[in-house]
Short mmCIF file of C-alpha atoms and ligand atoms in Angstrom, two decimals:
data_model
loop_
_atom_site.label_atom_id
_atom_site.label_comp_id
_atom_site.label_asym_id
_atom_site.label_seq_id
_atom_site.Cartn_x
_atom_site.Cartn_y
_atom_site.Cartn_z
CA UNK Q 1 78.58 119.11 91.32
CA UNK Q 2 78.06 118.14 87.71
CA UNK Q 3 79.26 115.23 87.15
CA UNK Q 4 79.86 112.59 84.10
CA UNK Q 5 80.58 108.76 84.39
CA UNK Q 6 81.72 107.60 81.61
CA UNK Q 7 81.71 104.05 80.68
CA UNK Q 8 78.96 103.54 82.83
CA UNK Q 9 78.96 99.46 82.98
CA UNK Q 10 79.61 97.58 86.92
CA UNK Q 11 81.60 99.96 88.41
CA UNK Q 12 80.18 103.47 87.12
CA UNK Q 13 76.90 102.66 87.79
CA UNK Q 14 77.45 102.02 91.37
CA UNK Q 15 79.53 105.10 91.79
CA UNK Q 16 77.28 107.36 89.63
CA UNK Q 17 74.33 105.61 91.11
CA UNK Q 18 75.25 106.94 94.78
CA UNK Q 19 76.41 110.26 93.06
CA UNK Q 20 73.33 111.12 92.03
CA UNK Q 21 71.68 111.03 95.28
CA UNK Q 22 73.31 114.23 95.68
CA UNK Q 23 74.90 115.40 92.69
CA UNK Q 24 73.82 116.19 89.01
CA UNK Q 25 74.99 113.23 87.17
CA UNK Q 26 75.00 111.54 83.07
CA UNK Q 27 76.14 108.72 82.75
CA UNK Q 28 77.65 107.78 79.42
CA UNK Q 29 76.48 104.23 79.01
CA UNK Q 30 75.60 101.31 76.55
CA UNK Q 31 72.63 100.40 75.32
CA UNK Q 32 69.89 98.46 76.59
CA UNK Q 33 71.71 99.72 80.12
CA UNK Q 34 71.37 103.39 79.16
CA UNK Q 35 67.96 103.25 77.44
CA UNK Q 36 66.58 101.46 80.64
CA UNK Q 37 68.30 104.44 83.27
CA UNK Q 38 67.00 107.16 80.83
CA UNK Q 39 63.14 105.62 81.38
CA UNK Q 40 63.08 103.93 84.73
CA UNK Q 41 65.91 105.06 86.50
CA UNK Q 42 68.84 103.23 87.98
CA UNK Q 43 68.33 100.56 90.93
CA UNK Q 44 71.18 100.01 93.20
CA UNK Q 45 70.52 96.27 95.69
CA UNK Q 46 73.12 94.48 97.13
CA UNK Q 47 74.67 95.79 99.79
CA UNK Q 48 73.71 99.31 99.16
CA UNK Q 49 70.04 100.40 97.92
CA UNK Q 50 68.76 103.04 95.97
CA UNK Q 51 66.76 104.23 93.54
CA UNK Q 52 67.91 107.51 91.14
CA UNK Q 53 67.51 109.63 87.89
CA UNK Q 54 70.79 110.03 86.86
CA UNK Q 55 70.48 111.34 82.93
CA UNK Q 56 72.36 108.47 80.53
CA UNK Q 57 73.21 109.17 77.06
CA UNK Q 58 75.36 106.35 74.53
CA UNK Q 59 76.41 109.32 72.17
CA UNK Q 60 77.71 112.30 74.46
CA UNK Q 61 78.03 115.95 72.98
CA UNK Q 62 80.71 117.95 73.86
CA UNK Q 63 77.93 119.75 75.61
CA UNK Q 64 76.73 116.51 77.75
CA UNK Q 65 80.68 116.48 78.74
CA UNK Q 66 81.21 119.36 79.57
CA UNK Q 67 81.39 119.08 83.60
CA UNK Q 68 83.29 120.19 87.23
CA UNK Q 69 84.02 116.57 87.16
CA UNK Q 70 84.17 113.47 84.59
CA UNK Q 71 85.57 110.22 86.39
CA UNK Q 72 86.61 107.53 83.79
CA UNK Q 73 84.92 103.42 84.15
CA UNK Q 74 85.41 101.53 81.08
CA UNK Q 75 88.17 98.99 80.64
CA UNK Q 76 91.75 99.67 80.98
CA UNK Q 77 91.86 98.64 76.66
CA UNK Q 78 88.93 101.91 76.56
CA UNK Q 79 90.80 104.34 78.41
CA UNK Q 80 92.64 106.17 74.97
CA UNK Q 81 89.40 105.99 73.67
CA UNK Q 82 87.19 107.36 76.14
CA UNK Q 83 89.82 110.15 76.45
CA UNK Q 84 89.69 111.35 73.02
CA UNK Q 85 85.72 111.51 73.36
CA UNK Q 86 86.23 113.75 76.83
CA UNK Q 87 88.72 116.27 74.92
CA UNK Q 88 85.91 117.02 73.05
CA UNK Q 89 84.53 118.57 76.18
CA UNK Q 90 85.22 120.85 78.60
CA UNK Q 91 85.64 119.21 82.56
CA UNK Q 92 87.62 120.82 84.60
CA UNK Q 93 88.71 117.42 86.55
CA UNK Q 94 88.98 113.59 84.95
CA UNK Q 95 89.83 110.96 87.34
CA UNK Q 96 89.92 107.10 86.37
CA UNK Q 97 89.29 104.41 89.02
CA UNK Q 98 90.03 101.55 86.71
CA UNK Q 99 92.21 99.00 87.53
CA UNK Q 100 95.54 98.86 85.83
CA UNK Q 101 98.33 101.45 85.14
CA UNK Q 102 95.53 103.44 82.81
CA UNK Q 103 96.65 107.63 83.26
CA UNK Q 104 99.03 107.63 80.25
CA UNK Q 105 96.36 107.19 78.33
CA UNK Q 106 94.35 109.87 79.86
CA UNK Q 107 97.25 112.47 80.17
CA UNK Q 108 98.17 111.92 76.77
CA UNK Q 109 94.87 113.48 75.49
CA UNK Q 110 93.74 115.51 78.53
CA UNK Q 111 96.88 116.92 79.94
CA UNK Q 112 97.04 118.43 83.67
CA UNK Q 113 93.25 117.48 84.46
CA UNK Q 114 93.41 114.54 85.01
CA UNK Q 115 94.20 112.80 88.70
CA UNK Q 116 94.63 109.69 89.86
CA UNK Q 117 91.85 107.77 91.40
CA UNK Q 118 91.07 103.94 93.01
CA UNK Q 119 88.26 101.92 94.20
CA UNK Q 120 87.77 99.10 95.94
CA UNK Q 121 83.97 98.75 95.95
CA UNK Q 122 82.52 95.20 94.10
CA UNK Q 123 79.69 96.21 91.50
CA UNK Q 124 77.97 93.52 89.45
CA UNK Q 125 75.62 94.29 86.59
CA UNK Q 126 72.84 92.81 86.99
CA UNK Q 127 71.29 93.33 83.78
CA UNK Q 128 69.81 97.05 82.57
CA UNK Q 129 68.74 98.92 84.53
CA UNK Q 130 70.35 97.25 88.21
CA UNK Q 131 73.56 96.79 89.64
CA UNK Q 132 74.88 95.26 92.63
CA UNK Q 133 76.97 96.31 95.25
CA UNK Q 134 78.98 93.27 96.07
CA UNK Q 135 81.06 95.27 98.72
CA UNK Q 136 81.16 98.46 100.09
CA UNK Q 137 84.73 99.46 99.99
CA UNK Q 138 87.11 103.23 99.78
CA UNK Q 139 87.96 105.20 97.10
CA UNK Q 140 90.41 106.98 96.93
CA UNK Q 141 91.68 110.10 94.96
CA UNK Q 142 95.07 112.49 94.13
CA UNK Q 143 97.65 113.99 91.96
CA UNK Q 144 99.59 111.23 89.79
CA UNK Q 145 102.95 113.24 91.26
CA UNK Q 146 101.60 112.56 94.53
CA UNK Q 147 101.53 115.92 97.00
CA UNK Q 148 98.63 117.69 98.65
CA UNK Q 149 95.90 119.05 96.42
CA UNK Q 150 92.99 121.30 97.03
CA UNK Q 151 91.03 120.06 93.84
CA UNK Q 152 91.41 116.15 95.28
CA UNK Q 153 90.06 116.92 98.59
CA UNK Q 154 87.31 118.80 96.82
CA UNK Q 155 86.36 116.00 94.75
CA UNK Q 156 86.67 113.58 97.82
CA UNK Q 157 83.98 115.89 99.67
CA UNK Q 158 81.48 115.87 96.67
CA UNK Q 159 81.84 112.03 97.23
CA UNK Q 160 81.59 111.97 101.39
CA UNK Q 161 78.01 114.36 100.29
CA UNK Q 162 76.31 111.25 98.44
CA UNK Q 163 77.61 109.40 101.16
CA UNK Q 164 80.14 107.39 99.25
CA UNK Q 165 83.40 106.69 101.48
CA UNK Q 166 86.16 108.52 99.78
CA UNK Q 167 89.90 110.23 100.62
CA UNK Q 168 92.26 112.37 99.35
CA UNK Q 169 95.34 110.79 99.03
CA UNK Q 170 98.27 112.60 99.14
CA UNK Q 171 100.34 109.30 98.32
CA UNK Q 172 98.27 108.25 95.21
CA UNK Q 173 101.27 107.01 93.31
CA UNK Q 174 102.48 104.70 96.19
CA UNK Q 175 98.60 103.88 96.65
CA UNK Q 176 98.23 103.05 92.93
CA UNK Q 177 101.03 100.69 92.92
CA UNK Q 178 99.73 99.10 95.92
CA UNK Q 179 96.41 98.42 93.79
CA UNK Q 180 97.78 97.08 90.95
CA UNK Q 181 99.29 94.29 92.76
CA UNK Q 182 96.61 93.38 94.31
CA UNK Q 183 94.85 92.76 91.12
CA UNK Q 184 98.02 91.21 89.67
CA UNK Q 185 97.97 88.53 92.60
CA UNK Q 186 93.84 88.33 93.38
CA UNK Q 187 92.51 89.30 89.88
CA UNK Q 188 94.77 86.86 87.64
CA UNK Q 189 95.05 84.32 89.95
CA UNK Q 190 90.88 83.88 90.79
CA UNK Q 191 90.49 83.97 87.27
CA UNK Q 192 92.56 81.10 86.15
CA UNK Q 193 91.64 79.32 89.15
CA UNK Q 194 88.24 80.27 88.68
CA UNK Q 195 87.85 80.87 92.54
CA UNK Q 196 85.67 83.82 94.66
CA UNK Q 197 88.23 85.84 96.21
CA UNK Q 198 88.41 84.53 99.76
CA UNK Q 199 89.83 81.27 98.63
CA UNK Q 200 93.14 82.74 98.82
CA UNK Q 201 92.85 83.10 102.11
CA UNK Q 202 94.46 80.12 102.39
CA UNK Q 203 96.33 76.65 99.96
CA UNK Q 204 98.35 77.03 96.76
CA UNK Q 205 96.31 80.16 95.28
CA UNK Q 206 97.79 82.38 98.00
CA UNK Q 207 101.05 81.47 97.47
CA UNK Q 208 101.00 82.42 93.58
CA UNK Q 209 98.71 85.67 94.30
CA UNK Q 210 101.61 86.44 96.63
CA UNK Q 211 104.46 85.97 94.62
CA UNK Q 212 102.83 88.28 92.04
CA UNK Q 213 102.12 91.34 94.69
CA UNK Q 214 106.28 90.82 96.00
CA UNK Q 215 107.44 91.23 91.90
CA UNK Q 216 104.91 94.04 91.14
CA UNK Q 217 106.40 95.57 94.41
CA UNK Q 218 109.88 95.17 93.33
CA UNK Q 219 108.94 97.01 89.96
CA UNK Q 220 106.87 99.70 91.44
CA UNK Q 221 110.34 100.58 94.01
CA UNK Q 222 112.19 99.97 90.34
CA UNK Q 223 109.97 102.94 88.89
CA UNK Q 224 110.85 105.44 92.30
CA UNK Q 225 107.77 104.34 93.93
CA UNK Q 226 108.37 103.36 97.79
CA UNK Q 227 106.09 99.94 98.42
CA UNK Q 228 107.44 97.14 100.26
CA UNK Q 229 107.61 93.39 99.24
CA UNK Q 230 105.37 92.95 102.96
CA UNK Q 231 103.14 96.06 101.94
CA UNK Q 232 102.04 94.59 99.09
CA UNK Q 233 101.47 90.90 100.32
CA UNK Q 234 99.27 92.57 103.22
CA UNK Q 235 97.25 94.67 101.02
CA UNK Q 236 96.52 91.46 98.74
CA UNK Q 237 95.66 89.48 102.09
CA UNK Q 238 93.64 92.60 103.19
CA UNK Q 239 91.72 92.72 100.02
CA UNK Q 240 91.08 89.08 99.93
CA UNK Q 241 89.54 89.33 103.71
CA UNK Q 242 87.38 91.92 102.84
CA UNK Q 243 86.15 91.21 99.77
CA UNK Q 244 85.71 86.80 100.62
CA UNK Q 245 82.58 86.59 98.95
CA UNK Q 246 83.53 88.61 95.75
CA UNK Q 247 84.35 87.66 91.76
CA UNK Q 248 86.72 89.73 91.20
CA UNK Q 249 86.12 91.80 87.41
CA UNK Q 250 88.74 89.33 85.56
CA UNK Q 251 86.82 86.24 86.86
CA UNK Q 252 83.95 88.00 86.01
CA UNK Q 253 85.04 88.84 82.61
CA UNK Q 254 86.57 85.19 81.79
CA UNK Q 255 83.14 83.46 83.29
CA UNK Q 256 80.85 86.22 80.62
CA UNK Q 257 83.83 85.09 77.73
CA UNK Q 258 84.43 88.74 77.88
CA UNK Q 259 88.17 90.67 77.49
CA UNK Q 260 90.18 90.63 80.35
CA UNK Q 261 92.23 93.63 81.28
CA UNK Q 262 95.49 91.14 81.24
CA UNK Q 263 97.88 94.06 79.03
CA UNK Q 264 97.08 96.80 82.31
CA UNK Q 265 97.85 94.46 85.20
CA UNK Q 266 99.74 91.31 84.86
CA UNK Q 267 101.29 92.46 81.54
CA UNK Q 268 102.09 96.20 83.22
CA UNK Q 269 104.01 94.61 85.50
CA UNK Q 270 105.86 92.56 82.95
CA UNK Q 271 106.84 95.34 80.38
CA UNK Q 272 107.66 98.00 83.29
CA UNK Q 273 109.79 95.14 85.29
CA UNK Q 274 111.67 94.77 81.83
CA UNK Q 275 112.28 98.59 81.26
CA UNK Q 276 114.05 98.37 84.76
CA UNK Q 277 115.43 94.97 84.56
CA UNK Q 278 113.46 93.90 87.30
CA UNK Q 279 112.68 90.20 86.56
CA UNK Q 280 108.91 89.19 86.54
CA UNK Q 281 108.28 85.20 85.94
CA UNK Q 282 105.28 84.50 88.23
CA UNK Q 283 103.15 87.89 85.85
CA UNK Q 284 105.09 86.73 82.70
CA UNK Q 285 103.38 82.92 83.79
CA UNK Q 286 100.11 84.18 84.68
CA UNK Q 287 99.99 86.99 82.21
CA UNK Q 288 100.90 83.97 79.09
CA UNK Q 289 98.10 81.91 80.58
CA UNK Q 290 95.52 84.85 80.90
CA UNK Q 291 96.26 85.90 77.04
CA UNK Q 292 96.29 82.25 75.94
CA UNK Q 293 92.72 81.73 77.46
CA UNK Q 294 91.74 84.98 75.76
CA UNK Q 295 92.78 83.48 72.14
CA UNK Q 296 90.82 80.40 72.61
CA UNK Q 297 88.81 80.37 75.80
CA UNK Q 298 86.28 77.93 76.88
CA UNK Q 299 84.14 79.65 79.25
CA UNK Q 300 81.85 77.03 80.83
N1 NAI K 401 83.54 95.81 88.43
C1 NAI K 401 84.15 96.04 89.60
O1 NAI K 401 83.83 95.54 91.38
C2 NAI K 401 85.38 96.76 89.78
C3 NAI K 401 85.93 97.24 88.95
N2 NAI K 401 87.32 97.86 89.03
C4 NAI K 401 87.64 98.19 87.80
O2 NAI K 401 86.88 99.91 87.06
C5 NAI K 401 86.97 99.26 85.50
C6 NAI K 401 85.34 99.06 85.31
O3 NAI K 401 85.20 97.80 85.54
P1 NAI K 401 83.93 97.45 85.11
O4 NAI K 401 82.71 98.20 85.97
O5 NAI K 401 83.45 95.84 85.94
O6 NAI K 401 83.48 96.54 83.73
P2 NAI K 401 82.22 96.96 82.37
O7 NAI K 401 82.99 96.18 81.77
O8 NAI K 401 81.00 96.57 83.67
O9 NAI K 401 81.76 98.38 82.20
C7 NAI K 401 82.88 99.41 81.90
C8 NAI K 401 81.46 99.83 80.74
O10 NAI K 401 82.20 100.91 79.86
C9 NAI K 401 81.56 100.93 78.53
N3 NAI K 401 82.52 101.80 77.97
C10 NAI K 401 83.26 102.00 77.48
N4 NAI K 401 83.56 102.36 76.15
C11 NAI K 401 82.44 103.14 76.25
C12 NAI K 401 82.20 104.41 75.15
N5 NAI K 401 82.82 105.17 74.52
N6 NAI K 401 80.45 104.92 75.72
C13 NAI K 401 79.68 104.21 76.33
N7 NAI K 401 80.06 103.17 77.18
C14 NAI K 401 81.62 102.89 76.97
C15 NAI K 401 81.31 99.27 78.31
O11 NAI K 401 79.76 99.14 77.49
C16 NAI K 401 80.78 98.79 79.82
O12 NAI K 401 79.59 98.83 79.98
C17 NAI K 401 87.85 98.28 85.14
O13 NAI K 401 88.94 98.79 85.01
C18 NAI K 401 87.90 96.90 86.66
O14 NAI K 401 89.18 96.60 86.83
C19 NAI K 401 87.59 98.50 89.87
C20 NAI K 401 87.38 98.09 91.21
C21 NAI K 401 86.17 97.05 91.12
C1 KPL K 402 89.65 94.86 94.62
C2 KPL K 402 89.18 93.67 93.40
C3 KPL K 402 90.45 92.70 93.71
C4 KPL K 402 87.69 93.50 94.27
O1 KPL K 402 87.62 92.13 93.71
C5 KPL K 402 89.18 94.62 92.63
O2 KPL K 402 89.65 95.48 92.22
C6 KPL K 402 88.42 93.54 90.83
O3 KPL K 402 87.68 92.66 91.14
O4 KPL K 402 88.92 94.50 90.05
#
C-alpha cells in the first residue's frame, strides 16, 4: 500500500515506522526530524525494535499526497490545516488516529473519504530520527457512522501485514466516545496532577477520572451513542492498567511547555454536553484548569 502519514511526531513516527516494514510510506513531518529520517532512516526503540527508511518530507506536493491511505497523526488543533493540505492530493481513504473529536474538520475538506480511527499504542519522540514505543496497544478503524466496511477491513489487513495490532470495528462511534471518556479522565487528570497513568489505579485522582468518564458517557448517550457509565469507567481502568508506566500525551505536552488538546477533549465534552443540556461540571473544571495552565503555565 502507498501510505502517507501526515504529522509524523511521536505516534505518527511509531505507526508509520512500523508500517514501513511492509508498505511504501511517506512521513510528512517537521525538521530536524524529517531531515534525519530522510538521511539516516528512522529508529523505533523501547518495547519494539526496528530501523526503517520511509520517505520523509516537510513540504509535500500534491503528488506526495496521492496515496491509497493517508493517516492523520497531528495534534487535534492542527487537524483543519492538515485536512486542507491533504485535499490538494488524491488519497483514496483518510483516517485520523488523533485523540478528541476531530472528524468534523476532516470531513469538511475531504468528505466521504474519511474513516474514523483510534490508537492505544504509546509513543514518545526521543529526538530527531528516533521514536520510543512506550506501550504496544491496538488500532481500530471503521466508518464514522458505524457499520461493516470493506475499506476499513482493507486498511486493517494492511496494518496487520506490517505486524501492527489492528481491527476494523463496525461500532466505531461508540469506540470513539469510549476513547474520549478515557482521554477526558486520564489525560486531563494526569496532566494536572503530573502523574503517570498508573497513579490513577487508586486514590483521589481515580475518582476524578471516573467522574469525567461518566459525564462523557452521559453526553455520548445524549448524542445517540450507546455508552454506559460503567463501560466508560471500565475503559478508564483498563487503560490505566495497560499503560501504567505511560506519561499521557497531555502530560507530555504540559511537561514540555507545549499546547494541550484541552479543546478537543475536556472542552469537547463540555461543548457537546451544553448542546444537549447535559451538565458536565467535572470536565468543565478540568478544562478551566488546563486552560489556566495554558495561559500562564509553569513547566517545572
Ligand atoms: N503519543 C501517544 O502515545 C499517543 C498520541 N495520541 C494522539 O495522537 C495525536 C498525535 O500525538 P503525538 O504524536 O503525541 O503528537 P506530536 O506533537 O508528537 O506529533 C504531531 C506532529 O505533527 C506535526 N505536524 C503538525 N502539523 C504539521 C504540518 N502541517 N506539516 C508537518 N508536520 C506537522 C508536528 O510538528 C508534530 O511533530 C494526538 O491527538 C494525541 O492525543 C493517541 C494515542 C497515543
Ligand atoms: C491511551 C492514552 C491515555 C495513553 O496514555 C492516550 O491516548 C494518550 O496518552 O493520549
